[in-house]
XYZ file of C-alpha atoms in Angstrom:
599
model
C -1.341 14.440 -20.505
C -1.361 10.560 -21.321
C -5.156 9.657 -21.750
C -4.239 5.673 -20.791
C -4.952 4.004 -17.677
C -2.603 3.040 -15.180
C -2.918 -0.256 -15.866
C -2.147 -0.158 -19.430
C 1.196 2.202 -19.368
C 2.235 -0.515 -16.731
C 1.877 -2.981 -19.553
C 3.398 -0.674 -22.501
C 6.517 -0.038 -19.562
C 7.052 -3.598 -19.307
C 6.433 -4.956 -22.675
C 9.347 -2.008 -23.496
C 11.947 -2.016 -21.027
C 14.441 -5.260 -21.736
C 15.365 -6.502 -18.613
C 18.861 -7.606 -19.493
C 19.260 -3.635 -20.276
C 18.178 -3.107 -17.193
C 20.637 -5.545 -14.922
C 23.649 -5.217 -17.373
C 23.443 -1.495 -16.033
C 24.917 -3.006 -12.436
C 25.521 -6.581 -12.730
C 27.878 -7.885 -15.619
C 26.165 -10.556 -17.178
C 27.984 -13.595 -19.611
C 25.400 -14.961 -22.281
C 24.972 -18.797 -21.768
C 22.991 -20.165 -24.189
C 19.551 -18.399 -23.459
C 20.150 -16.766 -20.997
C 22.134 -14.274 -19.416
C 24.748 -15.683 -15.620
C 26.446 -12.941 -13.137
C 27.076 -12.030 -9.832
C 23.593 -12.123 -7.461
C 23.222 -8.036 -6.353
C 21.146 -9.447 -3.322
C 23.873 -11.046 -1.884
C 27.588 -11.540 -1.767
C 28.784 -14.740 -3.926
C 31.855 -15.675 -5.859
C 30.069 -17.734 -8.079
C 27.744 -16.732 -10.482
C 24.664 -17.927 -8.908
C 22.033 -15.161 -10.515
C 20.460 -15.323 -13.946
C 18.619 -13.385 -16.099
C 15.846 -14.513 -18.872
C 15.231 -12.097 -21.768
C 12.684 -13.580 -23.540
C 10.507 -14.409 -20.157
C 11.814 -11.290 -19.417
C 12.639 -11.996 -15.247
C 15.566 -12.882 -13.361
C 16.569 -15.307 -10.276
C 18.968 -15.756 -8.187
C 19.791 -20.191 -7.450
C 21.502 -18.219 -4.017
C 18.844 -16.498 -1.934
C 15.835 -17.384 -3.943
C 15.704 -13.412 -4.653
C 13.165 -13.389 -8.351
C 11.052 -11.092 -10.279
C 10.429 -8.939 -13.652
C 11.833 -5.348 -14.319
C 9.722 -3.831 -11.435
C 11.251 -5.808 -9.240
C 14.865 -4.987 -9.832
C 13.801 -2.062 -10.062
C 12.205 -1.850 -7.231
C 14.462 -3.977 -5.009
C 18.323 -2.747 -6.237
C 17.215 1.611 -5.957
C 15.022 0.902 -2.716
C 12.001 2.455 -4.437
C 7.926 2.090 -4.302
C 5.701 0.255 -7.168
C 4.744 3.921 -8.355
C 8.268 5.363 -8.735
C 9.989 2.530 -10.122
C 7.302 2.831 -12.554
C 7.706 6.741 -13.047
C 11.717 6.013 -13.284
C 11.153 2.874 -16.250
C 8.576 5.747 -17.981
C 10.948 8.289 -18.685
C 13.820 5.984 -19.609
C 11.871 4.873 -22.268
C 10.732 8.099 -22.597
C 6.184 6.862 -22.091
C 4.165 9.648 -20.671
C 2.387 8.949 -17.424
C -0.765 9.639 -16.912
C -1.577 12.615 -13.832
C -4.596 13.084 -11.348
C -6.040 15.975 -10.827
C -4.354 18.856 -8.900
C -5.908 21.653 -7.115
C -4.415 24.404 -6.863
C -2.632 24.858 -4.081
C -1.331 20.926 -4.614
C 0.360 22.850 -8.129
C 2.218 25.636 -6.045
C 3.062 23.158 -3.451
C 4.486 20.747 -6.077
C 6.720 24.162 -8.045
C 7.938 25.343 -4.500
C 9.075 22.261 -3.478
C 10.790 22.022 -6.684
C 12.376 25.601 -6.033
C 13.019 24.430 -2.821
C 15.279 21.137 -4.338
C 16.190 24.016 -6.741
C 17.865 26.379 -4.925
C 19.651 23.121 -2.783
C 21.011 21.834 -5.676
C 23.499 25.241 -6.446
C 24.185 25.476 -3.145
C 25.100 21.803 -2.022
C 27.444 23.128 -6.425
C 28.436 26.258 -4.693
C 29.692 24.780 -1.397
C 31.813 21.754 -2.718
C 33.740 23.667 -5.710
C 34.535 25.907 -3.107
C 36.357 23.872 -0.881
C 37.783 21.664 -3.948
C 38.907 24.750 -5.134
C 39.271 28.389 -3.540
C 42.461 29.889 -1.816
C 40.373 30.728 1.194
C 39.326 26.668 1.891
C 42.803 25.795 2.277
C 42.210 25.148 6.461
C 38.858 22.759 5.186
C 41.243 21.161 3.267
C 43.891 20.539 6.043
C 40.941 20.169 8.223
C 39.744 17.240 5.947
C 43.266 15.392 5.217
C 44.063 15.758 9.585
C 40.907 13.594 9.494
C 41.529 10.675 6.956
C 39.387 12.492 4.441
C 40.188 12.018 0.961
C 39.556 14.245 -2.035
C 37.724 10.795 -3.607
C 35.731 11.315 -0.341
C 34.975 14.515 -0.836
C 33.910 13.836 -4.276
C 31.450 10.686 -3.047
C 29.417 12.748 -0.534
C 30.140 16.607 -1.815
C 31.151 18.000 0.882
C 31.654 21.410 1.138
C 32.885 24.272 2.892
C 30.750 27.194 3.653
C 33.327 30.031 4.072
C 33.423 32.336 7.489
C 32.377 35.481 7.555
C 36.424 36.931 7.340
C 36.859 35.369 3.889
C 33.899 35.901 1.748
C 31.328 38.176 4.127
C 27.882 37.714 5.681
C 26.156 36.643 1.940
C 28.579 34.307 0.126
C 25.815 31.697 -0.850
C 22.699 35.125 0.112
C 24.663 36.790 -3.152
C 23.842 33.410 -5.269
C 20.116 34.021 -4.793
C 17.385 36.470 -6.434
C 13.573 36.808 -6.807
C 11.778 33.622 -5.979
C 14.933 31.241 -5.371
C 15.757 33.347 -2.512
C 12.689 33.242 -0.832
C 13.017 29.370 -1.370
C 17.185 29.422 -0.250
C 14.847 31.163 3.281
C 12.492 28.477 3.278
C 14.659 25.752 3.005
C 17.122 27.511 5.801
C 20.038 28.002 3.648
C 19.446 31.467 5.096
C 18.602 33.790 7.737
C 16.462 36.633 7.663
C 17.451 39.687 9.538
C 15.087 42.105 12.134
C 16.332 45.004 10.416
C 15.628 43.872 6.486
C 18.005 42.147 4.604
C 19.479 37.709 4.952
C 22.875 36.655 6.106
C 24.105 32.571 5.291
C 22.822 30.379 8.091
C 26.427 27.977 7.506
C 29.282 29.567 8.185
C 33.363 28.424 8.335
C 31.564 24.914 8.338
C 32.283 21.830 6.706
C 29.188 20.595 5.357
C 27.197 17.741 4.550
C 24.616 17.571 2.212
C 21.901 15.774 2.935
C 20.222 13.763 0.306
C 16.419 11.857 0.235
C 16.287 8.547 -1.310
C 15.848 9.485 -4.620
C 19.512 11.317 -4.620
C 17.644 14.974 -4.308
C 19.841 17.506 -1.883
C 17.017 18.186 0.999
C 19.023 19.697 3.416
C 22.823 20.048 5.353
C 24.556 19.530 8.150
C 27.785 21.505 8.964
C 30.603 21.330 11.280
C 32.070 24.608 12.782
C 35.464 24.457 12.198
C 36.858 26.991 14.465
C 35.548 28.339 17.999
C 31.745 28.421 18.661
C 28.535 27.054 19.217
C 26.468 25.231 17.793
C 29.450 22.806 17.382
C 27.139 20.638 14.674
C 24.221 22.799 12.700
C 21.620 21.380 10.624
C 19.341 22.716 8.379
C 15.385 23.061 9.910
C 12.907 21.213 8.380
C 11.046 22.019 5.515
C 8.754 21.101 2.899
C 11.566 18.818 1.795
C 13.298 17.504 5.068
C 12.298 15.551 8.223
C 14.680 15.452 10.560
C 12.795 11.872 11.471
C 12.398 10.397 8.117
C 15.931 11.390 7.286
C 19.170 9.645 6.856
C 22.941 10.146 5.971
C 24.686 8.466 3.780
C 22.110 5.866 2.957
C 21.139 7.350 -0.898
C 25.388 6.989 -1.284
C 25.607 3.376 0.500
C 22.906 2.072 -0.197
C 23.749 -0.541 -3.281
C 26.318 -1.932 -0.525
C 23.843 -2.286 2.264
C 21.717 -4.182 0.299
C 24.285 -6.657 -1.067
C 25.483 -7.260 2.787
C 22.121 -7.237 4.085
C 23.900 -5.341 7.203
C 24.377 -1.894 8.178
C 26.342 0.358 10.897
C 24.455 3.305 12.292
C 26.530 5.829 13.501
C 25.693 8.811 15.453
C 27.867 11.518 13.885
C 29.059 12.465 10.504
C 32.199 12.202 10.605
C 31.702 8.510 12.313
C 29.955 7.661 9.803
C 32.687 9.216 6.995
C 35.973 7.696 9.451
C 34.427 4.516 8.615
C 33.940 4.393 5.100
C 36.996 5.667 5.026
C 38.648 3.200 6.874
C 35.664 0.659 4.484
C 33.648 0.107 6.252
C 30.722 1.419 3.483
C 27.460 0.451 5.116
C 27.673 3.331 7.108
C 24.374 5.619 8.035
C 23.854 8.118 10.543
C 20.184 10.163 11.753
C 20.683 14.102 12.187
C 20.688 14.899 15.653
C 17.518 12.869 16.734
C 16.586 9.552 18.517
C 16.371 6.455 15.849
C 12.760 6.585 14.005
C 10.665 3.578 12.607
C 10.337 6.111 9.742
C 13.860 6.273 10.011
C 13.715 1.810 10.004
C 11.461 1.389 7.673
C 13.873 3.369 5.412
C 16.459 1.128 5.739
C 14.066 -2.387 5.901
C 14.186 -1.410 2.074
C 18.167 -2.390 2.017
C 18.832 -4.855 4.616
C 16.749 -5.731 8.470
C 19.967 -6.674 9.443
C 20.950 -3.287 12.538
C 24.158 -2.954 14.538
C 24.640 0.311 16.269
C 28.002 1.242 17.442
C 27.269 4.179 19.941
C 29.576 5.628 22.737
C 29.956 3.714 25.647
C 28.665 6.674 27.908
C 25.243 7.405 29.348
C 24.172 8.931 26.329
C 25.283 6.178 24.231
C 23.941 3.873 26.409
C 20.103 6.430 26.925
C 20.254 6.445 22.960
C 20.230 2.673 22.565
C 17.523 2.063 25.157
C 15.684 4.561 23.392
C 16.440 2.709 20.021
C 15.072 -0.589 21.316
C 10.870 -0.190 20.859
C 11.209 0.855 17.541
C 12.745 -2.007 16.475
C 10.746 -4.082 18.084
C 7.873 -2.679 16.546
C 10.015 -2.719 13.062
C 10.309 -6.612 13.379
C 13.926 -5.815 13.281
C 17.138 -7.448 14.240
C 19.218 -5.137 16.170
C 22.724 -5.404 17.658
C 24.423 -3.145 19.399
C 28.760 -2.770 19.629
C 29.775 -1.278 22.475
C 32.981 1.433 22.333
C 35.516 1.879 25.188
C 35.044 4.846 27.309
C 36.894 7.873 25.613
C 36.404 6.981 21.935
C 34.275 7.707 19.070
C 33.331 5.498 15.958
C 36.077 8.300 14.768
C 38.890 7.941 17.033
C 38.325 4.364 17.474
C 38.858 2.930 14.592
C 41.476 5.507 13.206
C 43.568 4.904 16.492
C 42.450 1.333 17.438
C 42.170 0.541 13.313
C 40.084 -1.502 11.494
C 40.960 -5.282 12.856
C 40.126 -3.720 16.311
C 36.580 -2.818 14.613
C 35.557 -6.131 13.532
C 36.498 -7.929 16.666
C 33.605 -5.451 18.211
C 30.892 -6.126 15.891
C 31.996 -9.888 16.210
C 31.090 -9.453 20.126
C 27.907 -6.895 19.607
C 25.052 -8.629 21.458
C 21.387 -8.403 20.690
C 19.753 -4.922 21.803
C 16.968 -6.252 24.399
C 19.634 -8.284 25.479
C 21.493 -5.055 26.254
C 19.321 -3.173 28.035
C 18.583 -6.009 30.275
C 22.298 -6.264 31.019
C 22.316 -2.670 31.890
C 19.071 -2.843 33.926
C 20.408 -5.593 36.210
C 24.052 -3.468 36.629
C 22.224 -0.700 37.661
C 19.250 -2.600 40.259
C 20.479 -5.958 40.587
C 18.293 -8.958 41.291
C 17.364 -8.064 44.539
C 13.586 -8.405 45.174
C 13.168 -4.275 44.838
C 15.687 -4.262 41.676
C 13.771 -7.103 40.257
C 10.589 -4.960 40.558
C 12.316 -2.309 39.068
C 13.415 -4.390 35.628
C 9.914 -5.418 35.596
C 8.766 -1.916 34.956
C 11.006 -1.423 32.643
C 10.308 -3.625 30.538
C 6.744 -2.796 29.753
C 7.843 -0.601 27.513
C 9.632 -3.197 25.478
C 6.530 -5.577 25.708
C 3.864 -3.451 24.908
C 6.168 -2.638 21.292
C 6.232 -5.921 19.970
C 4.325 -5.991 17.247
C 2.946 -9.941 17.149
C 1.516 -12.482 19.665
C 4.351 -14.491 19.006
C 7.191 -12.118 19.260
C 5.807 -11.134 23.124
C 5.378 -14.756 24.076
C 8.735 -15.219 23.078
C 10.163 -12.243 24.902
C 8.146 -13.189 27.997
C 9.291 -16.274 28.309
C 12.477 -15.589 27.804
C 12.962 -12.866 29.726
C 10.928 -14.766 32.747
C 13.872 -17.191 32.599
C 16.104 -14.576 33.565
C 13.913 -13.134 36.403
C 13.751 -16.267 37.819
C 9.875 -16.284 37.102
C 7.214 -17.755 35.056
C 6.183 -16.431 31.813
C 2.062 -15.932 33.209
C 3.080 -14.257 36.353
C 5.516 -12.171 34.324
C 2.861 -11.737 32.077
C -0.345 -11.083 34.172
C 2.096 -7.897 36.099
C 2.962 -6.552 32.695
C -0.381 -6.333 31.836
C -1.159 -2.839 33.176
C 0.613 -1.125 30.652
C -0.472 1.612 29.494
C -1.785 1.026 25.716
C 0.602 0.566 22.980
C 1.536 4.358 21.476
C 1.683 2.596 18.113
C -2.103 2.747 17.031
C -1.853 1.619 13.660
C -0.409 -1.365 14.710
C -3.028 -2.630 17.503
C -3.558 -5.499 15.274
C -0.740 -7.230 14.660
C -0.616 -7.357 19.147
C -3.143 -9.472 19.825
C -2.388 -12.359 22.257
C -3.785 -15.376 20.753
C -7.356 -14.807 19.722
C -7.564 -14.360 15.745
C -8.058 -11.055 15.039
C -11.393 -9.980 14.262
C -12.870 -9.786 10.426
C -11.723 -5.971 9.348
C -15.200 -5.029 7.789
C -14.638 -3.971 3.738
C -15.253 -0.847 2.509
C -18.327 0.365 0.743
C -17.902 2.429 -2.541
C -18.551 5.894 -0.573
C -16.041 4.947 2.222
C -13.225 4.396 -0.663
C -14.328 7.230 -2.291
C -13.555 9.260 0.765
C -10.649 7.662 2.101
C -8.986 8.411 -1.779
C -10.036 11.673 -1.227
C -8.387 12.095 2.490
C -5.062 9.671 0.637
C -4.909 12.122 -2.384
C -5.150 15.486 -0.541
C -3.166 15.629 2.856
C -3.659 19.307 2.260
C -7.004 19.280 3.009
C -7.527 16.775 5.975
C -7.695 19.723 8.541
C -11.448 20.203 6.361
C -11.980 16.265 6.791
C -11.814 16.301 10.832
C -14.015 19.449 11.028
C -16.930 17.550 9.399
C -16.041 14.719 11.533
C -15.614 11.755 9.043
C -13.879 9.401 11.770
C -17.411 8.900 12.516
C -17.585 7.332 8.569
C -14.865 5.081 8.731
C -14.919 3.649 12.493
C -14.289 -0.012 12.630
C -12.346 -0.841 9.341
C -8.659 -0.577 7.329
C -10.810 3.304 6.764
C -10.227 4.316 10.963
C -6.674 3.212 10.448
C -5.667 5.128 7.448
C -7.776 8.320 9.100
C -5.428 8.104 12.850
C -2.320 7.459 11.028
C -2.846 10.850 8.374
C -4.151 12.088 11.324
C -0.919 11.672 13.454
C 1.025 12.902 11.036
C -0.425 15.983 9.059
C -0.070 16.959 13.635
C 3.141 16.656 13.545
C 3.300 17.919 9.538
C 1.122 19.343 7.589
C 2.532 19.845 4.482
C 2.918 15.911 4.052
C 2.579 14.361 0.777
C 0.463 11.848 0.030
C 3.599 9.341 -0.859
C 4.331 10.161 3.057
C 1.544 7.716 4.207
C 3.846 4.621 2.539
C 7.246 5.279 4.633
C 4.806 6.366 7.853
C 2.995 3.228 7.824
C 3.904 -0.696 8.651
C 3.656 -3.841 5.876
C -0.027 -4.577 5.540
C -3.653 -3.933 4.077
C -3.743 -0.259 5.325
C -0.644 0.656 2.757
C -1.037 -1.590 -0.097
C -4.371 0.703 0.089
C -2.315 3.291 0.315
C -0.045 2.028 -2.811
C -2.385 1.100 -5.253
C -4.747 4.213 -4.824
C -1.563 6.356 -5.825
C -0.650 3.523 -8.051
C -3.984 4.661 -9.967
C -3.545 8.147 -9.670
C -7.382 8.807 -10.336
C -9.494 10.020 -7.977
C -14.005 9.519 -8.339
C -14.522 12.823 -6.274
C -13.823 16.028 -8.354
C -11.607 18.235 -5.696
C -11.783 22.422 -5.407
C -9.318 24.216 -3.223
C -11.382 24.390 -0.134
C -12.762 20.848 -0.116
C -16.261 21.672 0.128
C -17.425 20.306 -3.866
C -21.053 19.461 -3.465
C -20.040 15.015 -4.459
C -17.802 15.390 -1.218
C -20.072 16.564 1.213
C -22.845 14.213 -0.301
C -20.619 11.826 0.273
C -20.192 12.464 4.080
C -24.205 13.170 4.615
C -24.782 9.777 2.714
C -22.288 8.090 5.019
C -23.428 9.949 8.468
C -27.056 8.605 7.889
C -25.805 5.396 6.764
C -24.510 5.086 10.076
C -27.330 6.664 12.260
C -29.508 3.934 10.365
C -27.763 1.627 11.666
C -27.465 2.928 15.103
C -31.419 4.124 14.946
C -31.576 -0.470 13.786
C -29.638 -1.860 16.353
C -31.479 0.590 19.145
C -34.752 -0.706 17.370
C -33.874 -4.251 18.294
C -32.916 -3.579 22.080
C -36.380 -1.812 22.329
C -38.338 -4.521 21.180
C -35.906 -6.368 24.072
C -36.880 -4.378 26.914
C -40.843 -4.467 26.049
C -40.421 -8.083 26.521
C -38.896 -7.584 29.717
C -40.969 -5.091 30.775
C -38.450 -2.797 31.856
C -40.294 0.585 31.365
C -37.368 2.606 33.254
C -35.220 1.570 29.815
C -37.949 1.075 27.699
C -38.400 5.127 28.068
C -34.062 5.852 28.294
C -34.131 3.505 24.737
C -37.566 5.326 23.261
C -35.727 8.696 23.628
C -32.729 7.872 22.167
C -34.813 7.133 19.102
C -36.450 10.347 18.837
C -33.139 12.029 18.884
C -31.778 9.797 16.078
C -34.868 9.894 14.420
C -34.477 13.985 14.304
C -30.676 13.805 13.050
C -32.003 11.736 10.095
C -34.519 13.986 9.778
C -31.731 17.522 9.914
């Protein structure tokens, strides 16, 4: 293990990584004097305006103004966080990275995740090879050919086929795994345990789509049945390496095109995605049978902030669009929607109507809030009762706005459409319930300057670092009532975000916080902690280390002392006012706090 600090490693990587070589692997560079020139990888252009300066180790595009060093380029081009970009470059140059201390539980979890990726990778290869070569997969190949899926597309997306029971029995996949790998295949959902003992394959007689992480690891599968039967579509269950709400089909394969075009098309189905790619639309992704989530939008924001939803024109498609609006607003993203004619999905439309018709549909795409408002007008009308209903519907959208400016523009725009004063509309909407995204609360103040956030003390910082690096021990920290120690600052923001994530998935990793948190101070702190990887507080399996307990105890005592000081001030005021009743009440509370301190 390297004894160098992360700062030393970062400097060494920056010194050894040749930016001309790194960029040259993605951009056709030509030398012009002391610099290199090529077409910018970050926007579409015909005349080269992208320059790389080898002597100073940075790049700059004079077309889109994108500039940075080798880390910036890898992060931007591959959609990576700084830690992952540093790790990627360090591995390329055989530079050993320092590792933070891990508990036995964390080591076991890491090995379990590695094994899950291993069995998924093997399964993907087996399904893929079977589809391409097996005689029994002829029907699947013909089915894909009829739907316009070429062999090139099959290879690009590693599409496979899980054979039917008639062709390969119940354990085509299960027969390839033994021991720990078989257990991992069960955990990954590739196999299903029988009540009577033994296992059988989850995916049978299905065209199988591997689902990749942003880093290119197979984390799950989605299967479409060929014959009759239910369910028509089947995804892997969630596991330690797969969460549906944080995954997007096609993003790994098409992220470079999405970034270059600065736009992404979002469709609902696997074959919708493949069909559009087959017809030349190479900036498409699909969620995995779930409503679009903020986590998925944050993944897309690494490559573009311009998203066009391509949904069916039926009731289900409209509802999906309605559900997506709050997430777009909360993430400050530009969302458009193109609605397909009745009876069509993206696959049938592009195959029957053609590319030009679909391009024209995109040209007529509407902004999501406008689309939703127009549908409310059609549903409720613009009479007195209709306007009342529309105002009620607008509440959720206004709650979701992520900044005072966005809220103000939103109110003015829709107040005008409703024939109301913006102030009157706002007054009606102020009865809305609190927003369900507490992490963004500070961004949505309604005009007054945000209150100054109290900086973390040294002890709070240690506690927050422990909380970030060891989410598997979070329940222990909750039992210790650490929220009381972090109230009123960035520590509380991180506590609440982590609690929500652990409640949903106790097996999260520290890096998952980066995806869950919006851009801001809290996210920067997490990134800083992960970059250093060091931990000031020792840790055991249970988290019951004396140093940690001492920190928590110190913070609790400090909080009680502050409360006691404030209380003493109020006692003096009560004495000056001769308010005996209040004085007795405050004195009793002071005695209680003093007892807590002594205990």
